[in-house]
Amino acid sequence: MTLYNTIIKPVLLYGAETWSITKKGEHQLQVFGNKVYRKIFGGYFEQSTQTWKRRHNVDIHGLAKQPNIVATMNANRLRWMGHLMRVDRNRAAWSIYTSTPQGRRLPGRPRSCWRNEMIRLCQKWRLDDWKEALMEAKSMVGTGLTGP
């Protein structure tokens, strides 16, 4: 698990805080994470049939004792949004966050922008006063949303 936590997960989630990701993209991340766990833990030998069996996802996550990769990505995205809410209003990151794209999106691009995804994520996690909660870094500590 040390190899996974120090090399694979950081490379996989590099820049994920700013991604505008679709359900398909989330599924692909989860599939890759399961595949890596499956390689780490390997199969198991079933004595009754004398054959090697593949571990199921539930078994893999029980052995890993870690949150799935999508939950980690979402926690990191919320943490980044907290930084963004506290940033100086003259910085480029704030102006990009508050801007509204004009025109049509190119084929294959996500339909929702990052800001709308984050609002939906806060609603999904029942963060009603999400702006106030993200403005104060100390208030995020007790919620368990600060990431790993």
PDB file of C-alpha atoms in Angstrom:
ATOM      1  CA  MET A   1       0.000   0.000   0.000  1.00  0.00           C
ATOM      2  CA  THR A   2       2.971   2.298   0.499  1.00  0.00           C
ATOM      3  CA  LEU A   3       3.746   2.122  -3.204  1.00  0.00           C
ATOM      4  CA  TYR A   4       0.139   2.916  -4.073  1.00  0.00           C
ATOM      5  CA  ASN A   5      -0.069   5.877  -1.679  1.00  0.00           C
ATOM      6  CA  THR A   6       3.292   7.397  -2.594  1.00  0.00           C
ATOM      7  CA  ILE A   7       3.470   6.870  -6.358  1.00  0.00           C
ATOM      8  CA  ILE A   8       0.269   5.708  -8.034  1.00  0.00           C
ATOM      9  CA  LYS A   9      -2.372   7.819  -6.274  1.00  0.00           C
ATOM     10  CA  PRO A  10      -0.512  11.161  -6.560  1.00  0.00           C
ATOM     11  CA  VAL A  11       0.197  10.570 -10.255  1.00  0.00           C
ATOM     12  CA  LEU A  12      -3.390   9.510 -10.894  1.00  0.00           C
ATOM     13  CA  LEU A  13      -4.881  12.524  -9.114  1.00  0.00           C
ATOM     14  CA  TYR A  14      -2.371  15.151 -10.265  1.00  0.00           C
ATOM     15  CA  GLY A  15      -4.379  18.260 -11.090  1.00  0.00           C
ATOM     16  CA  ALA A  16      -7.698  16.524 -10.381  1.00  0.00           C
ATOM     17  CA  GLU A  17      -8.796  19.457  -8.234  1.00  0.00           C
ATOM     18  CA  THR A  18      -9.422  21.479 -11.389  1.00  0.00           C
ATOM     19  CA  TRP A  19     -10.942  18.776 -13.579  1.00  0.00           C
ATOM     20  CA  SER A  20     -14.468  19.064 -14.840  1.00  0.00           C
ATOM     21  CA  ILE A  21     -15.151  15.335 -14.844  1.00  0.00           C
ATOM     22  CA  THR A  22     -18.071  13.341 -16.201  1.00  0.00           C
ATOM     23  CA  LYS A  23     -19.661  10.191 -14.769  1.00  0.00           C
ATOM     24  CA  LYS A  24     -17.758   8.208 -17.394  1.00  0.00           C
ATOM     25  CA  GLY A  25     -14.494   9.758 -16.243  1.00  0.00           C
ATOM     26  CA  GLU A  26     -15.282   8.962 -12.608  1.00  0.00           C
ATOM     27  CA  HIS A  27     -16.070   5.377 -13.594  1.00  0.00           C
ATOM     28  CA  GLN A  28     -12.774   5.086 -15.484  1.00  0.00           C
ATOM     29  CA  LEU A  29     -10.862   6.353 -12.436  1.00  0.00           C
ATOM     30  CA  GLN A  30     -12.644   3.855 -10.203  1.00  0.00           C
ATOM     31  CA  VAL A  31     -11.975   0.975 -12.602  1.00  0.00           C
ATOM     32  CA  PHE A  32      -8.280   1.849 -12.755  1.00  0.00           C
ATOM     33  CA  GLY A  33      -8.080   2.092  -8.960  1.00  0.00           C
ATOM     34  CA  ASN A  34      -9.742  -1.317  -8.601  1.00  0.00           C
ATOM     35  CA  LYS A  35      -7.367  -2.781 -11.168  1.00  0.00           C
ATOM     36  CA  VAL A  36      -4.329  -1.526  -9.250  1.00  0.00           C
ATOM     37  CA  TYR A  37      -5.698  -2.878  -5.956  1.00  0.00           C
ATOM     38  CA  ARG A  38      -6.349  -6.214  -7.654  1.00  0.00           C
ATOM     39  CA  LYS A  39      -2.709  -6.349  -8.814  1.00  0.00           C
ATOM     40  CA  ILE A  40      -1.457  -5.450  -5.337  1.00  0.00           C
ATOM     41  CA  PHE A  41      -3.557  -7.990  -3.426  1.00  0.00           C
ATOM     42  CA  GLY A  42      -3.652 -10.695  -6.099  1.00  0.00           C
ATOM     43  CA  GLY A  43      -6.102 -13.560  -6.274  1.00  0.00           C
ATOM     44  CA  TYR A  44      -6.893 -16.182  -3.692  1.00  0.00           C
ATOM     45  CA  PHE A  45      -6.784 -19.970  -3.803  1.00  0.00           C
ATOM     46  CA  GLU A  46     -10.095 -21.706  -3.162  1.00  0.00           C
ATOM     47  CA  GLN A  47      -9.460 -25.035  -1.454  1.00  0.00           C
ATOM     48  CA  SER A  48     -12.774 -26.667  -2.339  1.00  0.00           C
ATOM     49  CA  THR A  49     -12.345 -26.343  -6.120  1.00  0.00           C
ATOM     50  CA  GLN A  50      -8.534 -26.204  -6.125  1.00  0.00           C
ATOM     51  CA  THR A  51      -8.589 -23.102  -8.351  1.00  0.00           C
ATOM     52  CA  TRP A  52      -7.405 -19.524  -8.166  1.00  0.00           C
ATOM     53  CA  LYS A  53     -10.172 -16.942  -7.903  1.00  0.00           C
ATOM     54  CA  ARG A  54     -10.249 -13.256  -8.637  1.00  0.00           C
ATOM     55  CA  ARG A  55     -11.041 -10.896  -5.743  1.00  0.00           C
ATOM     56  CA  HIS A  56     -14.294  -8.940  -5.912  1.00  0.00           C
ATOM     57  CA  ASN A  57     -14.339  -5.151  -5.517  1.00  0.00           C
ATOM     58  CA  VAL A  58     -15.917  -5.382  -2.053  1.00  0.00           C
ATOM     59  CA  ASP A  59     -13.099  -7.675  -0.885  1.00  0.00           C
ATOM     60  CA  ILE A  60     -10.457  -5.403  -2.401  1.00  0.00           C
ATOM     61  CA  HIS A  61     -11.792  -2.293  -0.677  1.00  0.00           C
ATOM     62  CA  GLY A  62     -12.025  -4.187   2.597  1.00  0.00           C
ATOM     63  CA  LEU A  63      -8.373  -5.158   2.332  1.00  0.00           C
ATOM     64  CA  ALA A  64      -7.224  -1.702   1.249  1.00  0.00           C
ATOM     65  CA  LYS A  65      -9.004   0.107   4.119  1.00  0.00           C
ATOM     66  CA  GLN A  66      -8.893   3.348   2.125  1.00  0.00           C
ATOM     67  CA  PRO A  67     -11.573   5.525   0.560  1.00  0.00           C
ATOM     68  CA  ASN A  68     -12.140   4.946  -3.122  1.00  0.00           C
ATOM     69  CA  ILE A  69     -10.274   7.134  -5.583  1.00  0.00           C
ATOM     70  CA  VAL A  70     -13.342   9.162  -6.610  1.00  0.00           C
ATOM     71  CA  ALA A  71     -14.105  10.107  -2.983  1.00  0.00           C
ATOM     72  CA  THR A  72     -10.477  11.155  -2.526  1.00  0.00           C
ATOM     73  CA  MET A  73     -10.655  13.229  -5.708  1.00  0.00           C
ATOM     74  CA  ASN A  74     -13.872  14.933  -4.554  1.00  0.00           C
ATOM     75  CA  ALA A  75     -12.380  15.722  -1.132  1.00  0.00           C
ATOM     76  CA  ASN A  76      -9.351  17.259  -2.854  1.00  0.00           C
ATOM     77  CA  ARG A  77     -11.635  19.281  -5.124  1.00  0.00           C
ATOM     78  CA  LEU A  78     -13.540  20.649  -2.120  1.00  0.00           C
ATOM     79  CA  ARG A  79     -10.253  21.499  -0.424  1.00  0.00           C
ATOM     80  CA  TRP A  80      -9.123  23.389  -3.544  1.00  0.00           C
ATOM     81  CA  MET A  81     -12.443  25.233  -3.658  1.00  0.00           C
ATOM     82  CA  GLY A  82     -11.867  26.297  -0.045  1.00  0.00           C
ATOM     83  CA  HIS A  83      -8.506  27.761  -1.043  1.00  0.00           C
ATOM     84  CA  LEU A  84     -10.152  29.471  -3.980  1.00  0.00           C
ATOM     85  CA  MET A  85     -12.836  31.045  -1.773  1.00  0.00           C
ATOM     86  CA  ARG A  86     -10.142  32.513   0.488  1.00  0.00           C
ATOM     87  CA  VAL A  87      -7.860  33.798  -2.304  1.00  0.00           C
ATOM     88  CA  ASP A  88      -7.354  37.500  -3.006  1.00  0.00           C
ATOM     89  CA  ARG A  89      -9.968  38.738  -5.469  1.00  0.00           C
ATOM     90  CA  ASN A  90      -7.281  40.263  -7.730  1.00  0.00           C
ATOM     91  CA  ARG A  91      -5.612  36.914  -8.477  1.00  0.00           C
ATOM     92  CA  ALA A  92      -5.997  35.151 -11.814  1.00  0.00           C
ATOM     93  CA  ALA A  93      -7.507  32.045 -10.188  1.00  0.00           C
ATOM     94  CA  TRP A  94     -10.414  34.095  -8.834  1.00  0.00           C
ATOM     95  CA  SER A  95     -11.066  35.839 -12.148  1.00  0.00           C
ATOM     96  CA  ILE A  96     -11.120  32.492 -13.946  1.00  0.00           C
ATOM     97  CA  TYR A  97     -13.475  31.064 -11.318  1.00  0.00           C
ATOM     98  CA  THR A  98     -15.938  33.932 -11.641  1.00  0.00           C
ATOM     99  CA  SER A  99     -15.814  34.200 -15.436  1.00  0.00           C
ATOM    100  CA  THR A 100     -18.556  32.746 -17.613  1.00  0.00           C
ATOM    101  CA  PRO A 101     -17.485  31.051 -20.861  1.00  0.00           C
ATOM    102  CA  GLN A 102     -19.105  32.446 -23.989  1.00  0.00           C
ATOM    103  CA  GLY A 103     -20.157  30.514 -27.080  1.00  0.00           C
ATOM    104  CA  ARG A 104     -20.706  26.820 -27.669  1.00  0.00           C
ATOM    105  CA  ARG A 105     -18.605  24.042 -26.243  1.00  0.00           C
ATOM    106  CA  LEU A 106     -16.576  21.921 -28.604  1.00  0.00           C
ATOM    107  CA  PRO A 107     -17.682  18.324 -29.207  1.00  0.00           C
ATOM    108  CA  GLY A 108     -16.500  16.012 -26.447  1.00  0.00           C
ATOM    109  CA  ARG A 109     -16.171  18.750 -23.828  1.00  0.00           C
ATOM    110  CA  PRO A 110     -18.078  18.468 -20.532  1.00  0.00           C
ATOM    111  CA  ARG A 111     -21.469  20.163 -20.489  1.00  0.00           C
ATOM    112  CA  SER A 112     -21.117  21.608 -17.015  1.00  0.00           C
ATOM    113  CA  CYS A 113     -18.359  23.904 -15.834  1.00  0.00           C
ATOM    114  CA  TRP A 114     -16.230  23.240 -12.766  1.00  0.00           C
ATOM    115  CA  ARG A 115     -18.089  25.765 -10.630  1.00  0.00           C
ATOM    116  CA  ASN A 116     -21.472  24.105 -11.281  1.00  0.00           C
ATOM    117  CA  GLU A 117     -19.998  20.669 -10.562  1.00  0.00           C
ATOM    118  CA  MET A 118     -18.662  21.898  -7.245  1.00  0.00           C
ATOM    119  CA  ILE A 119     -22.051  23.367  -6.289  1.00  0.00           C
ATOM    120  CA  ARG A 120     -23.684  20.000  -7.096  1.00  0.00           C
ATOM    121  CA  LEU A 121     -20.994  18.184  -5.085  1.00  0.00           C
ATOM    122  CA  CYS A 122     -21.637  20.425  -2.068  1.00  0.00           C
ATOM    123  CA  GLN A 123     -25.367  19.751  -2.371  1.00  0.00           C
ATOM    124  CA  LYS A 124     -24.726  16.010  -2.663  1.00  0.00           C
ATOM    125  CA  TRP A 125     -22.606  16.065   0.507  1.00  0.00           C
ATOM    126  CA  ARG A 126     -25.285  18.237   2.179  1.00  0.00           C
ATOM    127  CA  LEU A 127     -23.061  21.253   2.737  1.00  0.00           C
ATOM    128  CA  ASP A 128     -25.867  23.802   2.872  1.00  0.00           C
ATOM    129  CA  ASP A 129     -23.740  26.818   3.736  1.00  0.00           C
ATOM    130  CA  TRP A 130     -20.892  25.691   1.503  1.00  0.00           C
ATOM    131  CA  LYS A 131     -19.498  29.177   0.895  1.00  0.00           C
ATOM    132  CA  GLU A 132     -19.220  29.897   4.607  1.00  0.00           C
ATOM    133  CA  ALA A 133     -17.864  26.425   5.345  1.00  0.00           C
ATOM    134  CA  LEU A 134     -15.209  26.727   2.665  1.00  0.00           C
ATOM    135  CA  MET A 135     -14.229  30.242   3.724  1.00  0.00           C
ATOM    136  CA  GLU A 136     -13.049  28.986   7.097  1.00  0.00           C
ATOM    137  CA  ALA A 137     -10.324  26.362   6.929  1.00  0.00           C
ATOM    138  CA  LYS A 138     -10.893  25.358  10.555  1.00  0.00           C
ATOM    139  CA  SER A 139     -14.518  24.459   9.904  1.00  0.00           C
ATOM    140  CA  MET A 140     -13.448  21.854   7.319  1.00  0.00           C
ATOM    141  CA  VAL A 141     -11.358  19.909   9.835  1.00  0.00           C
ATOM    142  CA  GLY A 142     -14.287  18.378  11.717  1.00  0.00           C
ATOM    143  CA  THR A 143     -16.296  17.473   8.620  1.00  0.00           C
ATOM    144  CA  GLY A 144     -13.963  14.768   7.345  1.00  0.00           C
ATOM    145  CA  LEU A 145     -13.877  16.436   3.928  1.00  0.00           C
ATOM    146  CA  THR A 146     -10.279  17.602   4.151  1.00  0.00           C
ATOM    147  CA  GLY A 147      -8.981  14.607   2.210  1.00  0.00           C
ATOM    148  CA  PRO A 148      -6.193  12.215   3.134  1.00  0.00           C
TER     149      PRO A 148
END
